[in-house]
Short mmCIF file of C-alpha atoms in Angstrom, two decimals:
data_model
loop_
_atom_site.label_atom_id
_atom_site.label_comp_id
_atom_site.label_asym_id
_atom_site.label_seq_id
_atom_site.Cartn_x
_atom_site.Cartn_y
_atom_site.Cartn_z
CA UNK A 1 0.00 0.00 0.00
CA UNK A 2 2.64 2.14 0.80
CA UNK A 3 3.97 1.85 -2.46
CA UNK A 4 1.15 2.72 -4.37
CA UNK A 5 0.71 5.81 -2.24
CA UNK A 6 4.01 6.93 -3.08
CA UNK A 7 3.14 6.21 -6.69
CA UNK A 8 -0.10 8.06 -6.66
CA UNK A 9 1.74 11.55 -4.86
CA UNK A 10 4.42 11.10 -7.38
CA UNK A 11 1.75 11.76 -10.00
CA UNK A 12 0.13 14.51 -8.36
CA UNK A 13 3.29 16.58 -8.18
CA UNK A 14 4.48 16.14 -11.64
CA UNK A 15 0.78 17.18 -12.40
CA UNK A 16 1.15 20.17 -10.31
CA UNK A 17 4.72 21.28 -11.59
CA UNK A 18 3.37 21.00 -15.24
CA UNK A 19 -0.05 23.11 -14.30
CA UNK A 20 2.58 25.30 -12.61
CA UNK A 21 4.44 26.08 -16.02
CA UNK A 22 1.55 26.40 -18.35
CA UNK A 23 0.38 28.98 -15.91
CA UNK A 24 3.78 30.80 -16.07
CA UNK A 25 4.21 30.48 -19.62
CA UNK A 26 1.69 33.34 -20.40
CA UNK A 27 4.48 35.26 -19.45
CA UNK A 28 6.64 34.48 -21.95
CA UNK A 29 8.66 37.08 -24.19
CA UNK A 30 7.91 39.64 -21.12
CA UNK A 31 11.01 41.16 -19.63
CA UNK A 32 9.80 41.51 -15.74
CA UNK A 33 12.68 44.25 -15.29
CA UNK A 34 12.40 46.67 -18.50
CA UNK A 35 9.35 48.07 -19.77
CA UNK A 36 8.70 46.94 -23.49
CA UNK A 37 7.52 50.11 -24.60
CA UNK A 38 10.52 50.75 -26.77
CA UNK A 39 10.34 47.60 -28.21
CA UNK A 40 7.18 48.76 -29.89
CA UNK A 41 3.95 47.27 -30.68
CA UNK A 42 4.84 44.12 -29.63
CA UNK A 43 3.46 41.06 -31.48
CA UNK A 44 2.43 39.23 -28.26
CA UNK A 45 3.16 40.12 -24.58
CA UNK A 46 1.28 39.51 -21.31
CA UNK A 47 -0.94 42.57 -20.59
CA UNK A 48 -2.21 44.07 -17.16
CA UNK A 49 -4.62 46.68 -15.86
CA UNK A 50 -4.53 49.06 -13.34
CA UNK A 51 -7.78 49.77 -11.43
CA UNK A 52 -5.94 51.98 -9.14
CA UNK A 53 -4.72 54.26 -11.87
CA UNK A 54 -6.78 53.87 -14.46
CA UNK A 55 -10.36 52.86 -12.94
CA UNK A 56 -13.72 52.11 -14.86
CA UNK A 57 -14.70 56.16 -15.55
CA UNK A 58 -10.86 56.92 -17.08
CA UNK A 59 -9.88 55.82 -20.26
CA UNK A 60 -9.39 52.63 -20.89
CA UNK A 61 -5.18 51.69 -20.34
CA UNK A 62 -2.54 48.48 -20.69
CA UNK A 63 1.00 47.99 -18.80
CA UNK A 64 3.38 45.32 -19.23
CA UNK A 65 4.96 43.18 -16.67
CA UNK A 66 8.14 45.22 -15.82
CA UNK A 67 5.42 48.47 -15.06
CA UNK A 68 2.98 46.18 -13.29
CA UNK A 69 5.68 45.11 -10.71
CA UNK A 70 7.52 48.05 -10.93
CA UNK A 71 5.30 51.09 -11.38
CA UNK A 72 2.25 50.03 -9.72
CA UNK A 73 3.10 47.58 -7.06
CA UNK A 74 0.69 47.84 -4.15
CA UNK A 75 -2.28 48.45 -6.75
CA UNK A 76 -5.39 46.99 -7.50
CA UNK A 77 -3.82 45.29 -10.88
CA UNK A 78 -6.06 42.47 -13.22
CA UNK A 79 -4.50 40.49 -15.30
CA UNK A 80 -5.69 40.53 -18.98
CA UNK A 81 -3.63 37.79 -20.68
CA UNK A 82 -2.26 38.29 -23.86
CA UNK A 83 -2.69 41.02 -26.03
CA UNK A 84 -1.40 41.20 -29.64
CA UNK A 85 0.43 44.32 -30.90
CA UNK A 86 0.39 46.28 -27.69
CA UNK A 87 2.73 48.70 -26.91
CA UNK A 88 2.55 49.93 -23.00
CA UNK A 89 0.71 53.16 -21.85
CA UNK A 90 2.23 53.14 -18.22
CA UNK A 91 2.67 56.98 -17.70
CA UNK A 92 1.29 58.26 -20.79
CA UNK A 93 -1.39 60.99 -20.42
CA UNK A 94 -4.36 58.31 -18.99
CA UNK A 95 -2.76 58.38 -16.47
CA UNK A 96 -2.65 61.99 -15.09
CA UNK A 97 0.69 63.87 -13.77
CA UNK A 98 1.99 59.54 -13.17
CA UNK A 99 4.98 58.91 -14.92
CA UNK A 100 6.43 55.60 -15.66
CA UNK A 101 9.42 54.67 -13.33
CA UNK A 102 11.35 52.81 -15.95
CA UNK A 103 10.52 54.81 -19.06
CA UNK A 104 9.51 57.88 -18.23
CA UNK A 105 9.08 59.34 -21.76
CA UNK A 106 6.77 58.16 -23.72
CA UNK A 107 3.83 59.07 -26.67
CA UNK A 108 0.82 61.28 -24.98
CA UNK A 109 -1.02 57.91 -26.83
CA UNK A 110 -0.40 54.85 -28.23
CA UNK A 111 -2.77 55.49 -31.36
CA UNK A 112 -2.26 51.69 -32.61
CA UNK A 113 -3.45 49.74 -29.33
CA UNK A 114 -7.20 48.19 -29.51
CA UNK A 115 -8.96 48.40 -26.33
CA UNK A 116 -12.55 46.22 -25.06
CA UNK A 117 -13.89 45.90 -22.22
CA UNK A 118 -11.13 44.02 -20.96
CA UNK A 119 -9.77 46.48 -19.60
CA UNK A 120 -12.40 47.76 -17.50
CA UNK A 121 -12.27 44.27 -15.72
CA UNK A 122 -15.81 43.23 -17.78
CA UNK A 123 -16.13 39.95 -19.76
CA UNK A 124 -17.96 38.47 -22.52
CA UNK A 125 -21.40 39.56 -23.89
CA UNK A 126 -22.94 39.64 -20.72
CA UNK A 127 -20.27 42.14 -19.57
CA UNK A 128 -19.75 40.62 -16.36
CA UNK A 129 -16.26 40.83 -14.00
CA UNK A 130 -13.99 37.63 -13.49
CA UNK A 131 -14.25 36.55 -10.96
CA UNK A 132 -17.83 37.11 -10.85
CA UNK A 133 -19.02 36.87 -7.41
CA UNK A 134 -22.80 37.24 -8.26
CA UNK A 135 -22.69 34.14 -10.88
CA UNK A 136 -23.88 30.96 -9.25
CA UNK A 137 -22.75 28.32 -12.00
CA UNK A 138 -19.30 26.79 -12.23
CA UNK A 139 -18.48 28.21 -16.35
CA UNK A 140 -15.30 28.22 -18.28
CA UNK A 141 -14.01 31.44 -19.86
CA UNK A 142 -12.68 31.50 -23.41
CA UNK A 143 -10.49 33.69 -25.06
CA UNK A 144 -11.74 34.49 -29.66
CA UNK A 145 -8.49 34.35 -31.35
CA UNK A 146 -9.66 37.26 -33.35
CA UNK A 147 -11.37 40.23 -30.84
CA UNK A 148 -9.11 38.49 -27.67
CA UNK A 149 -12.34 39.02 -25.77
CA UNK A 150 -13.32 36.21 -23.15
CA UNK A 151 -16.87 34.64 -23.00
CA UNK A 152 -18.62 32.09 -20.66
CA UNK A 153 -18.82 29.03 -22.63
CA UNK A 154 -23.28 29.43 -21.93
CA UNK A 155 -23.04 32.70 -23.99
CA UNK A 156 -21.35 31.23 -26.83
CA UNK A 157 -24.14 30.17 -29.21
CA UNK A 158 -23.47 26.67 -29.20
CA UNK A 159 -22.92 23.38 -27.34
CA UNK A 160 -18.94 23.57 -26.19
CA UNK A 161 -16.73 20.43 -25.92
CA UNK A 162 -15.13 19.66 -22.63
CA UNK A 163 -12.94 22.31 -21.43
CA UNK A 164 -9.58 20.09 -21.52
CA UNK A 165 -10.46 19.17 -26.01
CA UNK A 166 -10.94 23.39 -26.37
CA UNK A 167 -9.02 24.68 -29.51
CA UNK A 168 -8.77 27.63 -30.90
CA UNK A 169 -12.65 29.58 -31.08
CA UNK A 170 -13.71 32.28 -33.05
CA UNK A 171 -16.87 34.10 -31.80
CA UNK A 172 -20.05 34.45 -33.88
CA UNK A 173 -19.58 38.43 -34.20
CA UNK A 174 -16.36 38.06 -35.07
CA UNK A 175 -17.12 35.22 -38.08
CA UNK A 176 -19.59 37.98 -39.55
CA UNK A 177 -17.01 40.47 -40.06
CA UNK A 178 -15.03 37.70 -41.91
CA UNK A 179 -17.74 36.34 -43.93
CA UNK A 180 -15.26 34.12 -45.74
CA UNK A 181 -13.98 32.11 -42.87
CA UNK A 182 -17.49 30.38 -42.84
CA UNK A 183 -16.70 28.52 -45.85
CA UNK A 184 -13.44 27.28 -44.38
CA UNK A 185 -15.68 26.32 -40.93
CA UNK A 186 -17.90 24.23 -43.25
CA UNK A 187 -15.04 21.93 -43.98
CA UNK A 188 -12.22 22.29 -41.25
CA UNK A 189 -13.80 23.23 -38.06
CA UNK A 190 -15.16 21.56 -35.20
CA UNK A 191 -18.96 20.34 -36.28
CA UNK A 192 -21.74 22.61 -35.32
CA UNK A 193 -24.00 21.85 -32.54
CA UNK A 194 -26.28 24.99 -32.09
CA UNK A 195 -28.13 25.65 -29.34
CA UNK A 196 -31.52 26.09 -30.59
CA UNK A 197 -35.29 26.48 -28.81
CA UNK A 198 -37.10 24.18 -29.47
CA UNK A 199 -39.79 25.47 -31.66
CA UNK A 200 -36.95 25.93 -34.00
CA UNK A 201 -35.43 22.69 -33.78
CA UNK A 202 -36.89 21.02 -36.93
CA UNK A 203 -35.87 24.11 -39.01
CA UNK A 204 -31.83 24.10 -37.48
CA UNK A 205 -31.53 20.50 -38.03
CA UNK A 206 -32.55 20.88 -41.99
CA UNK A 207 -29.81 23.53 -41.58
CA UNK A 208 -27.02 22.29 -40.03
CA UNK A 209 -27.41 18.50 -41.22
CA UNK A 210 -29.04 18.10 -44.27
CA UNK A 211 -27.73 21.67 -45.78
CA UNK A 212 -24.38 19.83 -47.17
CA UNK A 213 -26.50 17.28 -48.80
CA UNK A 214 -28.80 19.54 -50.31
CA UNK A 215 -25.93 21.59 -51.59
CA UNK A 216 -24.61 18.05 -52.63
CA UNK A 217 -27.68 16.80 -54.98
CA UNK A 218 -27.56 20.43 -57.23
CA UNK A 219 -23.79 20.67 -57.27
CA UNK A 220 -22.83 20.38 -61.24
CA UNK A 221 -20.73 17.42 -62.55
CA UNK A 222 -16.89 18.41 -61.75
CA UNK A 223 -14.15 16.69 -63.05
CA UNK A 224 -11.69 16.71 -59.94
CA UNK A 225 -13.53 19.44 -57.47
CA UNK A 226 -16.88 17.67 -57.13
CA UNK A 227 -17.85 17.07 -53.54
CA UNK A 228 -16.44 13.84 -52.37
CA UNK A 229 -18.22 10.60 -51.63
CA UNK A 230 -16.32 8.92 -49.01
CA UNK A 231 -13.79 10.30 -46.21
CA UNK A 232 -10.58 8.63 -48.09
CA UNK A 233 -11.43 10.85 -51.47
CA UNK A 234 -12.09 14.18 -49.35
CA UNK A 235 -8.85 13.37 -47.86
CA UNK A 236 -7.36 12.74 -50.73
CA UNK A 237 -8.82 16.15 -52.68
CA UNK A 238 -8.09 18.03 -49.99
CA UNK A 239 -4.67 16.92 -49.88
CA UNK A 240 -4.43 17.62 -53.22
CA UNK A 241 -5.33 21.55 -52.93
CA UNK A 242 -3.13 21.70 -49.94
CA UNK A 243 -0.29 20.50 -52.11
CA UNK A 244 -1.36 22.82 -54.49
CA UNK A 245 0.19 25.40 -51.92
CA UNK A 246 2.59 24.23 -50.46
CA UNK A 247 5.26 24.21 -53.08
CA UNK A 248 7.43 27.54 -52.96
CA UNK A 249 6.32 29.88 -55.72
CA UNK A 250 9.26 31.56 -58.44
CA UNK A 251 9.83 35.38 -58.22
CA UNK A 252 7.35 35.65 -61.51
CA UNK A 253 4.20 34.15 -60.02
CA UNK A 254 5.39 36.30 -56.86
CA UNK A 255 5.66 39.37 -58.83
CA UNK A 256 3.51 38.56 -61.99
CA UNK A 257 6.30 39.35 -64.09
CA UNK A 258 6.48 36.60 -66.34
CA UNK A 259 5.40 37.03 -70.43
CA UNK A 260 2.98 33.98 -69.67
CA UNK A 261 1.09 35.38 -66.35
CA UNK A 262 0.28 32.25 -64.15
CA UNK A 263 -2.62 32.21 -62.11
CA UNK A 264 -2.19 30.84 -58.41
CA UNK A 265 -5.50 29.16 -57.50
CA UNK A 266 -7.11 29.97 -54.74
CA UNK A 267 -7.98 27.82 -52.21
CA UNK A 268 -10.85 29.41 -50.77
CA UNK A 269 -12.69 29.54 -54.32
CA UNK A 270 -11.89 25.97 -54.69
CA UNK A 271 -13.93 24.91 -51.51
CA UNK A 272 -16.50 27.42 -52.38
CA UNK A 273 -16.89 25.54 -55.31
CA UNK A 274 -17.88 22.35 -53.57
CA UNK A 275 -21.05 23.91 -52.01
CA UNK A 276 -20.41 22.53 -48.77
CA UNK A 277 -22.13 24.81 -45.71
CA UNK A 278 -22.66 25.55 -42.18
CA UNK A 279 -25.26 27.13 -40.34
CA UNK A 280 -23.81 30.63 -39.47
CA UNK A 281 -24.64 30.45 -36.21
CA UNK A 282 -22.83 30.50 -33.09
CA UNK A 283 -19.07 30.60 -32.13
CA UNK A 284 -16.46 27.93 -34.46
CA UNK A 285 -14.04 25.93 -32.20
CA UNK A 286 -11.28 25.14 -35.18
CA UNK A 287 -8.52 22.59 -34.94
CA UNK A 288 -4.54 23.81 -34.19
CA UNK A 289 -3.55 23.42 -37.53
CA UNK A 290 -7.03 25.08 -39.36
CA UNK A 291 -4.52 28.65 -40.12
CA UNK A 292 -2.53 26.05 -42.33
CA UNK A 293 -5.67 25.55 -44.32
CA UNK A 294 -6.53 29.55 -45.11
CA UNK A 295 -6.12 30.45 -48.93
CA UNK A 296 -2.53 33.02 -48.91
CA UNK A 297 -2.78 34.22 -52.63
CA UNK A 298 -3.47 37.49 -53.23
CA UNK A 299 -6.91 38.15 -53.48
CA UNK A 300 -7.43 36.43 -50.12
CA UNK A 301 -5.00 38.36 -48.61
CA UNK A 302 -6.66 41.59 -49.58
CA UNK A 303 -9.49 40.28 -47.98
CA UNK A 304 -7.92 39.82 -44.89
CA UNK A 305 -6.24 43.00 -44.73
CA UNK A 306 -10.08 44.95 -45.19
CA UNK A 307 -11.50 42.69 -42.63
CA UNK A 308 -8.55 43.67 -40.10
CA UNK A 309 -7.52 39.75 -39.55
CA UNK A 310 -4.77 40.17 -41.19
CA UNK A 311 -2.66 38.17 -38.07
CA UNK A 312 -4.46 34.80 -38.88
CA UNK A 313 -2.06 34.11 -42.08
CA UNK A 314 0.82 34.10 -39.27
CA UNK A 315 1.07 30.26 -37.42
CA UNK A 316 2.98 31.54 -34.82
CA UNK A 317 0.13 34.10 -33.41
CA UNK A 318 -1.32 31.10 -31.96
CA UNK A 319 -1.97 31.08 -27.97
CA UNK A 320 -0.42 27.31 -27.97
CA UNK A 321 2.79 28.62 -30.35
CA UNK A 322 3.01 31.27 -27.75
CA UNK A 323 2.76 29.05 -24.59
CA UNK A 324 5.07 26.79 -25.70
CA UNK A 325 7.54 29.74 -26.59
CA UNK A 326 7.17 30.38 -22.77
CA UNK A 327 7.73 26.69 -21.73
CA UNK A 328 10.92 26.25 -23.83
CA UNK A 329 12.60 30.09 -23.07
CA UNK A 330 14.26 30.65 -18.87
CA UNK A 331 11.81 33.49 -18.06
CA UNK A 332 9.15 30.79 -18.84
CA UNK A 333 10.39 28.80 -15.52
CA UNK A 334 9.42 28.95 -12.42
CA UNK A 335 12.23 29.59 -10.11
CA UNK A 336 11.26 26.51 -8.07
CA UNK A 337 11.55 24.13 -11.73
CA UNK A 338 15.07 26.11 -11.83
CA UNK A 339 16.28 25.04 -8.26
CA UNK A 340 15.75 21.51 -8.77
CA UNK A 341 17.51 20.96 -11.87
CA UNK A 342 20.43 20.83 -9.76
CA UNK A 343 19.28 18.43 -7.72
CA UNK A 344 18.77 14.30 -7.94
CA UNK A 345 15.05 12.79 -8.61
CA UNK A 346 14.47 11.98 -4.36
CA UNK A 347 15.22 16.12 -3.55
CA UNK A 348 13.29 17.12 -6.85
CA UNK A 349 10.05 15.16 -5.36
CA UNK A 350 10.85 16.06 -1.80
CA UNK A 351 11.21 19.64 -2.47
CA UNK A 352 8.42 19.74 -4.74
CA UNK A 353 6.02 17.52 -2.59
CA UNK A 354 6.93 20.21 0.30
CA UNK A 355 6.30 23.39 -1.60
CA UNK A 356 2.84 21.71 -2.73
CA UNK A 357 2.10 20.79 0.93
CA UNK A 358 3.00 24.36 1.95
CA UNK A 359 0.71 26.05 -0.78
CA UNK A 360 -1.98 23.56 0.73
CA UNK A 361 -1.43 24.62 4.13
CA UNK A 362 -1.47 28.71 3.73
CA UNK A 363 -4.99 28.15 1.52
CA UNK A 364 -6.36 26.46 4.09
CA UNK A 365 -4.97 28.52 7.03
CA UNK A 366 -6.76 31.69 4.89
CA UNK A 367 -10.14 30.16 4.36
CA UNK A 368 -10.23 29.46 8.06
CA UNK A 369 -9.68 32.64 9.24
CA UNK A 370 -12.58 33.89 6.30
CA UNK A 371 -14.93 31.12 7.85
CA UNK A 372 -14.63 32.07 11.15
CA UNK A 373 -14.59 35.71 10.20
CA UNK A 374 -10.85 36.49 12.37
CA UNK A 375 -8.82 39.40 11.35
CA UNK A 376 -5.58 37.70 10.03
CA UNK A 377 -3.00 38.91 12.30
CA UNK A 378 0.92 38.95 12.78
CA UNK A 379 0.30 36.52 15.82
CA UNK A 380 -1.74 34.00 14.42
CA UNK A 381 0.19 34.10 11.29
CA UNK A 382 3.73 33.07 13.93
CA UNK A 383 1.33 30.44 15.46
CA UNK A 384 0.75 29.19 11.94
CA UNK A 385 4.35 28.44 10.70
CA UNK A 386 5.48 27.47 14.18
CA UNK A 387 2.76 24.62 14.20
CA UNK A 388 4.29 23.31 10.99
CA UNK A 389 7.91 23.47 12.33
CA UNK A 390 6.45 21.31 14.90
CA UNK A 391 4.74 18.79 12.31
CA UNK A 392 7.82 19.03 10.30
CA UNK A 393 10.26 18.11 13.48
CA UNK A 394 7.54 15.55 14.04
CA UNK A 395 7.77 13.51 11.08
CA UNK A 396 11.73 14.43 11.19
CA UNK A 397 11.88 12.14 14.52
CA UNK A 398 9.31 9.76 13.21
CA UNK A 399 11.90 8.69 9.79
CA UNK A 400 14.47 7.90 12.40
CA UNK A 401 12.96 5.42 14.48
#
């Protein structure tokens, strides 16, 4: 028994020391010492708020990391995640006669930034805090890849999958003002399941079901883009436009140069083509690799430049490119990960195990003192860590006999 014990807390702390580095990789590329305001409008950097300086009435206002520790320690800060292409406003004129410590010179505005909500500490279309203290159910949070803003998974439109199988979502308001990207949900994203009342129900299941087959009986004989008839030919055709793209293209396709101009299809007018569709309804949960699929030529790049998405073409905006950026660079460790590479596998689990049992303890010593409504003070707080040197000297003697 004793062995199997030993076996189940070893897989509790490796559990905890990976949860422990996903939640510090959000903070990857951020310098916690220099403020990244002269590095521009960075492509992707942690982002904070500061209620204290900048409170629901001002305007809204983003610091980095090195500001929020820096600048505004001791203030009511939120976190906001990641933002992409932010530069930071700490000291700028939102916030009155305060100046940034680190950089204290800096544009009255930064005119590029795009602000929500967000950064008045409200959330989704319901435009609600996190945490909310008024909301009785138990909901996940997701971020759109396009607006950044977070919604409940109830408010999304549609049934969600469990929250450990989420991939990258697109909201339904942000689908709309990329019309196109519907098409591309109709054959790459996650299959629709709308949440519907239920007068409608007979109507959204000729939609969302029977639609492709519809599309399917009209569709004119096609030689090589006809819609496919089993799962091994859609594979197949779709591997076949992929390929399409994938080879590198000469400097006179590139520059349309050439005496005999040569077309590039386009991918997007090739699935058009096929007549396949999707209710357009509700938010689109897409696989990792879906960016991979989006048409680059240059038509469709036009497009996304007008509908301001123009980020989607690059594979290394992704949340998951950027978290494991963070696992993989030093800043993206935990100091306590860094201690114990020094050390053998019986201190790593022994130091680990102890700094779990610790973080246990303190939680537990806090809700107490909540529950039972005492004021937390220096004394109790002695009593506290002297009664765990005493369990600790305990289990010390208790080894050796």
């Amino acid at each position: 028994m004793a062995t199997n014990k030993d076996d189940a807390d070893t897989d509790d702390i490796f559990a905890s020391e990976e949860e422990l580095e996903r939640a510090l990789c959000v903070l990857a590329g951020s310098d916690p010492e220099n403020c990244s305001y002269f590095r521009g409008y960075v492509k992707r950097q942690a982002v904070f708020a500061c209620n204290t300086c900048t409170p629901t009435a001002a305007e809204p206002a983003g610091i980095c990391l090195a500001c929020a520790n820096k600048c505004h320690d001791g203030h009511d800060i939120f976190e906001l995640y990641t933002k992409r292409n932010f530069r930071c406003d700490c000291g700028n004129s939102k916030f009155g006669e305060f100046k940034c410590q680190l950089t204290p010179t800096k544009d009255e505005k930064n005119v590029k930034n795009l602000y929500n909500h967000n950064f008045q500490g409200c959330y989704c279309t319901c435009d609600r805090p996190y945490p909310d203290t008024d909301d009785q159910e138990n909901d996940e949070m997701i971020q759109c890849v396009i607006c950044e803003d977070w919604f409940h998974t109830r408010h999304l439109g549609c049934t969600v999958m469990e929250p450990e199988e989420l991939q990258e979502m697109v909201c339904e308001p942000c689908m709309n003002k990329a019309p196109f990207l519907w098409t591309y949900a109709a054959h790459f994203a996650v299959p629709p399941v709308i949440s519907i009342d239920q007068s409608e129900e007979e109507d959204a299941e000729v939609d969302v079901e029977g639609g492709a087959q519809q599309e399917e009986e009209t569709l004119p004989s096609l030689s090589v883009e006809q819609e496919p008839s089993t799962s091994t030919d859609r594979t197949e055709q779709e591997g076949s436009i992929n390929n399409t793209f994938s080879r590198k293209r000469t400097h006179d396709e590139m520059t349309c140069s050439s005496a005999t101009t040569m077309t590039v299809p386009c991918r997007l007018k090739a699935l058009q083509v096929q007549g396949l569709q999707r209710a357009r309804r509700g938010a689109v949960f897409w696989p990792y690799s879906w960016r991979t699929k989006l048409c680059t030529c240059t038509s469709c790049k036009r497009a996304y430049v007008a509908a301001e998405v123009q980020f989607l073409m690059d594979l290394t905006d992704t949340i998951l490119a950027y978290e494991n950026r963070g696992l993989e660079e030093p800043f993206g460790q935990h100091p306590l990960m860094a201690l114990t590479n020094s050390m053998n596998h019986a201190q790593q689990l022994e130091v680990i195990y102890g700094f779990n049992e610790l973080t246990t303890s303190i939680t537990a010593f806090l809700d107490k003192c909540a529950a039972e409504g005492k004021t937390v003070t220096v004394e109790a707080v002695q009593e506290f860590f002297e009664e765990l040197r005493a369990r600790k000297r305990h289990r010390s003697n208790a080894g050796y006999q």
